[in-house]
Coordinates of C-alpha atoms and ligand atoms in Angstrom, one line a residue:
T1 CA 291.7 -88.6 184.0
C2 CA 293.0 -85.6 182.2
S3 CA 291.2 -82.3 183.5
A4 CA 293.3 -79.2 183.1
E5 CA 295.0 -77.7 186.3
D6 CA 296.2 -74.3 185.3
S7 CA 294.6 -73.5 181.9
Q8 CA 296.8 -71.1 179.8
T9 CA 295.2 -71.7 176.5
V10 CA 291.5 -71.2 175.4
V11 CA 290.3 -74.4 173.7
I12 CA 287.6 -74.4 171.0
G13 CA 286.0 -77.5 169.6
L14 CA 284.5 -77.6 166.1
A15 CA 282.7 -80.7 165.0
A16 CA 281.3 -81.6 161.7
D17 CA 281.4 -84.4 159.1
S18 CA 284.2 -84.0 156.5
G19 CA 283.4 -81.8 153.5
C20 CA 281.0 -79.7 155.6
G21 CA 282.8 -76.4 155.7
K22 CA 285.2 -76.7 158.7
S23 CA 288.2 -75.4 156.8
T24 CA 286.2 -72.5 155.4
F25 CA 284.9 -71.7 158.9
M26 CA 288.6 -71.9 160.2
R27 CA 289.7 -69.4 157.6
R28 CA 287.0 -67.0 158.6
L29 CA 287.9 -67.5 162.3
T30 CA 291.6 -66.9 162.0
S31 CA 290.9 -63.8 159.8
V32 CA 288.9 -62.2 162.7
F33 CA 291.9 -62.7 164.8
G34 CA 294.0 -60.8 162.1
G35 CA 296.1 -63.1 160.2
A36 CA 295.9 -66.2 158.0
A37 CA 296.7 -69.5 159.5
E38 CA 299.4 -71.5 157.6
P39 CA 300.8 -75.0 157.8
P40 CA 303.8 -75.4 160.1
R41 CA 307.1 -74.3 158.5
G42 CA 309.8 -76.8 157.6
G43 CA 307.6 -79.6 158.7
N44 CA 305.8 -82.5 157.2
P45 CA 304.1 -81.1 154.0
D46 CA 301.2 -83.4 154.7
S47 CA 300.6 -82.0 158.2
N48 CA 297.0 -81.1 158.9
T49 CA 297.9 -78.3 161.3
L50 CA 297.3 -74.6 160.7
I51 CA 299.2 -72.0 162.8
S52 CA 298.7 -68.2 163.0
D53 CA 300.0 -65.7 165.8
T54 CA 297.2 -66.4 168.1
T55 CA 295.7 -69.6 166.9
T56 CA 296.6 -73.3 166.3
V57 CA 294.1 -75.4 164.6
I58 CA 294.6 -79.1 164.9
C59 CA 292.7 -81.8 162.9
L60 CA 291.5 -84.6 165.1
D61 CA 292.1 -87.1 162.2
D62 CA 295.5 -87.1 163.6
Y63 CA 294.2 -89.1 166.5
H64 CA 293.2 -92.0 164.2
S65 CA 294.5 -95.2 165.9
L66 CA 293.9 -97.3 162.9
D67 CA 295.3 -96.2 159.6
R68 CA 293.4 -96.7 156.3
T69 CA 294.5 -100.3 155.9
G70 CA 293.7 -101.1 159.6
R71 CA 290.3 -99.6 159.2
K72 CA 289.7 -101.8 156.1
E73 CA 291.0 -105.0 158.0
K74 CA 288.8 -104.4 161.1
G75 CA 285.8 -103.2 158.9
V76 CA 285.4 -99.9 160.7
T77 CA 285.1 -96.3 159.3
A78 CA 287.0 -93.3 160.4
L79 CA 284.0 -92.1 162.2
D80 CA 284.0 -95.2 164.5
P81 CA 285.5 -94.4 167.9
K82 CA 287.4 -97.7 167.7
A83 CA 289.4 -96.1 164.9
N84 CA 290.5 -93.1 167.2
D85 CA 292.5 -92.7 170.2
F86 CA 290.7 -90.6 172.7
D87 CA 293.1 -91.2 175.6
L88 CA 295.9 -89.6 173.6
M89 CA 293.6 -86.8 172.4
C90 CA 292.7 -86.0 175.9
E91 CA 296.2 -86.2 177.3
Q92 CA 297.5 -83.9 174.5
V93 CA 294.7 -81.3 174.6
K94 CA 295.1 -81.2 178.4
A95 CA 298.8 -80.7 178.1
L96 CA 298.4 -77.8 175.5
K97 CA 295.7 -76.3 177.7
D98 CA 298.2 -76.4 180.6
G99 CA 300.9 -74.7 178.6
I100 CA 303.0 -77.8 177.7
A101 CA 304.0 -78.7 174.1
V102 CA 303.3 -82.1 172.7
E103 CA 304.4 -84.5 170.0
K104 CA 301.2 -85.0 168.1
P105 CA 300.8 -87.7 165.6
I106 CA 300.0 -86.9 161.9
Y107 CA 297.4 -88.7 159.9
N108 CA 298.5 -88.5 156.4
H109 CA 295.5 -88.0 154.2
V110 CA 297.4 -88.8 151.0
T111 CA 298.8 -92.2 152.1
G112 CA 296.3 -93.2 154.8
L113 CA 299.2 -93.9 157.1
L114 CA 300.3 -92.3 160.3
D115 CA 303.5 -90.4 159.9
P116 CA 306.1 -89.4 162.6
P117 CA 304.7 -86.8 165.0
E118 CA 305.1 -83.0 164.9
L119 CA 305.8 -80.7 167.8
I120 CA 302.8 -78.5 168.8
K121 CA 303.6 -75.6 171.1
P122 CA 300.8 -74.2 173.4
P123 CA 299.0 -71.4 171.5
K124 CA 296.8 -68.6 172.8
I125 CA 293.8 -70.3 171.2
L126 CA 293.7 -74.0 170.3
V127 CA 291.0 -75.2 167.9
I128 CA 290.4 -78.9 167.7
E129 CA 288.5 -79.5 164.6
G130 CA 287.2 -82.8 163.2
L131 CA 284.7 -85.6 163.6
H132 CA 284.9 -86.1 167.3
P133 CA 285.8 -83.1 169.5
M134 CA 282.7 -83.4 171.8
F135 CA 282.5 -87.2 171.7
D136 CA 284.7 -88.2 174.7
E137 CA 283.4 -86.7 178.0
R138 CA 286.9 -85.8 179.3
V139 CA 287.9 -84.0 176.0
R140 CA 284.5 -82.1 176.1
K141 CA 285.3 -80.9 179.5
L142 CA 288.5 -79.2 178.3
L143 CA 286.5 -77.2 175.8
D144 CA 285.9 -73.5 176.6
F145 CA 283.5 -73.2 173.7
S146 CA 282.0 -75.7 171.2
I147 CA 280.5 -75.4 167.9
Y148 CA 278.8 -78.0 165.6
L149 CA 278.3 -77.5 161.9
D150 CA 274.9 -79.4 161.0
I151 CA 274.6 -79.8 157.4
S152 CA 271.3 -81.4 156.4
N153 CA 271.6 -84.5 154.1
E154 CA 270.2 -82.6 151.1
V155 CA 272.8 -79.9 151.4
K156 CA 275.7 -82.2 152.3
F157 CA 274.8 -84.1 149.1
A158 CA 274.8 -80.9 146.9
W159 CA 278.2 -79.9 148.3
K160 CA 279.7 -83.2 148.0
I161 CA 278.6 -83.4 144.3
Q162 CA 280.1 -80.1 143.7
R163 CA 283.5 -81.0 145.2
D164 CA 283.9 -84.6 144.5
M165 CA 282.5 -84.6 140.9
A166 CA 284.0 -81.3 139.7
E167 CA 287.3 -81.4 141.6
R168 CA 288.0 -85.1 142.1
G169 CA 286.3 -86.7 139.1
H170 CA 284.0 -89.1 141.2
S171 CA 280.7 -90.4 139.7
L172 CA 277.3 -89.4 141.1
E173 CA 276.7 -93.1 142.1
S174 CA 279.9 -93.4 144.0
I175 CA 279.3 -90.2 145.9
K176 CA 275.7 -91.4 146.8
A177 CA 277.2 -94.8 147.9
S178 CA 279.9 -93.2 150.0
I179 CA 277.5 -90.9 151.8
E180 CA 275.1 -94.0 152.4
A181 CA 278.0 -96.1 153.7
R182 CA 279.0 -93.4 156.3
K183 CA 275.4 -92.7 157.5
P184 CA 275.0 -95.4 160.2
D185 CA 278.3 -94.4 161.9
F186 CA 277.5 -90.6 161.3
D187 CA 274.2 -91.1 163.2
A188 CA 275.6 -93.1 165.9
Y189 CA 278.8 -91.1 166.7
I190 CA 278.9 -87.7 165.0
D191 CA 275.4 -86.3 165.0
P192 CA 274.7 -86.9 168.8
Q193 CA 277.6 -84.5 169.6
K194 CA 275.4 -81.4 168.6
Q195 CA 273.6 -81.7 171.9
Y196 CA 276.7 -80.6 173.7
A197 CA 277.5 -77.7 171.4
D198 CA 277.3 -74.0 172.7
A199 CA 276.6 -72.9 169.1
V200 CA 275.2 -74.9 166.2
I201 CA 275.1 -73.7 162.7
E202 CA 272.2 -75.7 161.0
V203 CA 272.2 -75.6 157.1
L204 CA 268.9 -76.6 155.5
P205 CA 267.3 -76.2 152.1
T206 CA 265.3 -73.0 151.6
Q207 CA 261.7 -72.6 152.5
L208 CA 261.2 -69.7 150.1
I209 CA 260.9 -71.9 147.1
P210 CA 258.2 -74.7 147.9
G211 CA 259.6 -78.2 147.4
D212 CA 263.2 -77.0 146.7
N213 CA 265.7 -79.7 147.3
E214 CA 268.6 -78.4 145.1
G215 CA 270.7 -77.2 148.0
K216 CA 271.7 -74.0 146.2
I217 CA 269.6 -71.5 148.2
L218 CA 269.9 -72.2 151.8
R219 CA 268.1 -71.7 155.1
V220 CA 270.7 -71.4 157.8
R221 CA 270.1 -71.2 161.5
M222 CA 272.4 -70.1 164.2
I223 CA 271.4 -71.9 167.5
M224 CA 272.9 -70.3 170.6
K225 CA 272.8 -71.8 174.1
E226 CA 271.7 -69.6 176.9
G227 CA 273.7 -69.5 180.1
V228 CA 277.2 -70.2 178.6
E229 CA 279.9 -68.3 180.4
Y230 CA 281.4 -65.5 178.4
F231 CA 278.9 -66.0 175.5
I232 CA 275.8 -63.8 175.0
P233 CA 273.5 -64.8 172.3
V234 CA 273.0 -62.6 169.3
Y235 CA 269.5 -61.1 168.8
L236 CA 267.5 -59.3 166.1
F237 CA 265.6 -56.1 167.0
D238 CA 264.3 -57.1 170.5
E239 CA 265.9 -59.6 172.7
G240 CA 263.5 -62.4 173.7
S241 CA 260.8 -61.7 171.2
T242 CA 259.8 -63.7 168.3
I243 CA 260.4 -61.9 165.1
S244 CA 260.1 -62.4 161.3
W245 CA 261.7 -59.9 159.1
I246 CA 261.9 -59.5 155.3
P247 CA 264.6 -56.8 154.7
C248 CA 264.1 -56.7 150.9
G249 CA 262.9 -53.3 149.7
R250 CA 264.3 -49.8 149.6
K251 CA 267.4 -50.5 151.4
L252 CA 268.3 -54.1 150.4
T253 CA 268.3 -55.4 146.9
C254 CA 266.8 -58.9 146.7
S255 CA 266.1 -61.0 143.6
Y256 CA 263.9 -64.1 143.6
P257 CA 263.3 -65.7 146.0
G258 CA 264.2 -63.0 148.4
I259 CA 265.6 -63.0 151.9
K260 CA 263.8 -63.8 155.3
F261 CA 265.2 -63.5 158.7
S262 CA 263.7 -65.0 161.8
Y263 CA 264.7 -64.8 165.5
G264 CA 263.3 -66.2 168.7
P265 CA 263.7 -68.4 171.8
E266 CA 263.4 -72.2 171.4
T267 CA 264.5 -75.4 173.1
Y268 CA 267.2 -77.6 171.7
F269 CA 268.0 -81.0 173.3
G270 CA 266.2 -79.6 176.4
H271 CA 268.4 -76.5 176.6
E272 CA 267.0 -73.0 176.3
V273 CA 268.5 -71.4 173.2
S274 CA 268.1 -68.3 170.9
V275 CA 268.0 -68.9 167.3
V276 CA 268.7 -66.4 164.4
E277 CA 267.8 -67.6 161.1
M278 CA 268.5 -66.4 157.5
D279 CA 266.8 -67.9 154.5
G280 CA 267.9 -66.8 151.0
Q281 CA 270.9 -65.0 149.7
F282 CA 272.4 -61.5 149.3
D283 CA 272.6 -60.0 145.9
R284 CA 274.9 -57.2 146.9
L285 CA 277.3 -58.0 149.8
D286 CA 277.9 -54.3 150.5
E287 CA 274.4 -54.0 151.5
L288 CA 274.8 -56.4 154.3
I289 CA 275.6 -53.5 156.5
Y290 CA 271.8 -52.9 156.6
V291 CA 271.2 -56.3 158.1
E292 CA 274.3 -56.0 160.4
S293 CA 272.9 -52.7 161.9
H294 CA 269.7 -54.6 163.0
L295 CA 271.7 -57.4 164.9
S296 CA 272.7 -56.9 168.5
N297 CA 275.4 -58.6 170.7
I298 CA 277.5 -59.4 167.5
S299 CA 280.7 -58.5 169.3
T300 CA 282.1 -56.3 166.7
K301 CA 284.8 -53.8 167.6
F302 CA 283.5 -51.1 165.2
Y303 CA 280.3 -50.5 163.2
G304 CA 280.3 -52.6 160.1
E305 CA 282.9 -55.1 161.0
V306 CA 280.8 -58.1 160.2
T307 CA 280.2 -56.6 156.6
Q308 CA 283.9 -55.8 156.3
Q309 CA 284.9 -59.4 157.1
M310 CA 282.4 -60.7 154.6
L311 CA 283.5 -58.4 151.9
K312 CA 287.1 -59.3 152.5
H313 CA 286.4 -63.1 151.9
A314 CA 283.6 -62.7 149.3
D315 CA 285.3 -65.6 147.3
F316 CA 284.8 -68.2 150.2
P317 CA 282.0 -70.6 149.8
G318 CA 278.9 -69.3 151.5
S319 CA 279.7 -65.6 151.5
N320 CA 276.4 -64.6 150.0
N321 CA 274.2 -66.5 152.6
G322 CA 273.7 -67.4 156.2
T323 CA 276.6 -69.8 156.3
G324 CA 279.3 -67.1 155.8
L325 CA 277.2 -64.5 157.9
F326 CA 276.9 -66.8 160.9
Q327 CA 280.3 -68.3 160.7
T328 CA 281.7 -64.7 160.7
I329 CA 279.6 -63.8 163.7
I330 CA 280.6 -66.9 165.6
G331 CA 284.1 -66.0 164.8
L332 CA 283.6 -62.6 166.5
K333 CA 281.9 -64.1 169.4
I334 CA 284.9 -66.4 170.0
R335 CA 287.3 -63.4 169.9
D336 CA 285.1 -61.8 172.5
L337 CA 285.0 -65.0 174.6
Y338 CA 288.9 -65.2 174.4
E339 CA 289.3 -61.6 175.4
Q340 CA 286.9 -62.0 178.4
I341 CA 288.8 -65.1 179.6
I342 CA 292.1 -63.4 179.4
A343 CA 290.7 -60.4 181.3
S344 CA 289.2 -62.5 184.0
K345 CA 292.5 -64.4 184.4
A346 CA 294.5 -61.1 184.7
K347 CA 291.9 -59.9 187.2
A348 CA 292.2 -63.2 189.2
R349 CA 296.1 -62.8 189.2
V350 CA 295.9 -59.3 190.5
E351 CA 293.4 -60.2 193.3
A352 CA 295.6 -63.2 194.3
K353 CA 298.6 -60.9 194.8
A354 CA 296.5 -58.3 196.8
Ligands
ADP401 P1 285.8 -79.5 155.5 O1 287.0 -78.8 155.9 O2 284.8 -79.8 156.5 O3 286.1 -80.8 154.8 P2 285.6 -77.4 153.5 O4 285.5 -76.1 154.1 O5 286.8 -77.8 152.8 O6 285.0 -78.5 154.4 O7 284.5 -77.4 152.4 C1 284.3 -78.5 151.5 C2 283.5 -78.1 150.3 O8 282.2 -78.0 150.7 C3 284.0 -76.8 149.5 O9 284.9 -77.0 148.8 C4 282.7 -76.4 149.0 O10 282.5 -77.0 147.8 C5 281.6 -76.8 149.9 N1 281.2 -75.8 150.9 C6 281.7 -75.6 152.2 N2 281.1 -74.6 152.8 C7 280.1 -74.2 152.0 C8 279.1 -73.1 151.9 N3 278.9 -72.3 153.0 N4 278.3 -72.9 150.9 C9 278.6 -73.7 149.8 N5 279.4 -74.8 149.6 C10 280.2 -75.0 150.7
G6P402 C1 289.6 -88.9 157.4 C2 288.3 -88.1 157.3 C3 287.0 -89.1 157.2 C4 287.3 -89.9 155.9 C5 288.6 -90.7 156.1 C6 288.9 -91.4 154.8 O1 289.7 -89.6 158.5 O2 288.1 -87.3 158.5 O3 285.8 -88.4 157.1 O4 286.2 -90.9 156.0 O5 289.6 -89.8 156.2 O6 288.8 -92.7 155.2 P1 289.2 -93.9 154.3 O7 289.1 -95.2 155.3 O8 288.3 -93.9 153.1 O9 290.6 -93.7 154.0

């Protein structure tokens, strides 16, 4: 087993398929903690790790036990647990949580080989991001908070096309084929993790344009589990009610097809959850303050902090819609969770001395 004994580090799990916005989310999160995360200095230039004052983000691809050739030989994808070393993942996450540095392997995305390991020191906050942070029960138990980015097939396809065609020169057919080839393993090993997540950001095509499948205008749902320690779900207007809100009008500029918010209680894999939903996109980001002022429990430190964060990173993908908005809010919730955990530990230490 590898359960933590004296946890020093707060551990966050972020699960999603590749190309689904994990690195964008990480940039928003580390910005909330005040400081951009950078690759380790003087190390392997192909390291997947990002380090800031408070936070270290490690990519779980580093726990691939089979390299690219090994996967090809065995006929397994990177999504298959057989291609990943969960014992080592567990051991090292536990060590970091207990305040002990580890020599973590590096999966080199350029060569497809495993490079010599790098030293990772225990940070204040450790984020493990990748395909399987909630797959192994032992690793899952080490997480203080977990997030799943659930991108619907239509939207995933639109994003992949945008990136792989524009930036990597792949053809439409080859992108379709690679998504299809991954799908069985995605459904078997990645998607089921969402049932364990404390928060899920679900990204779907808009419902404001009937029959729209383009994946440009998005309907984004922030699904928040009730009863999670140190995490109070966000609400719109009135906690526990079911609400539908079209903020467009005198205070918010909206062009076609407009913006629609919804809020209410639901069940998700048998858990009670609260869901805040945004369909559509902002025309003017500075007017987001109007929406922000109607949301509660967003864990800001001052009025307008969500809007400020969004404006600061207006160039990140998703800044004009619910993906950016909810990623920013989850970032603030994680800061709050971290501060509460630290405060409760300090209190426990004082009480132990008394
Ligand atoms: P990952 O780290 O999961 O591979 P990235 O954050 O690098 O994902 O995003 C991959 C690509 O997906 C981006 O280059 C962009 O084209 C697209 N993308 C990610 N998030 C969004 C978003 N919220 N809205 C639109 N496109 C996005
Ligand atoms: C990483 C990514 C996977 C991707 C793989 C490429 O592990 O996280 O999502 O599939 O690289 O695998 P391949 O076998 O095509 O090199």
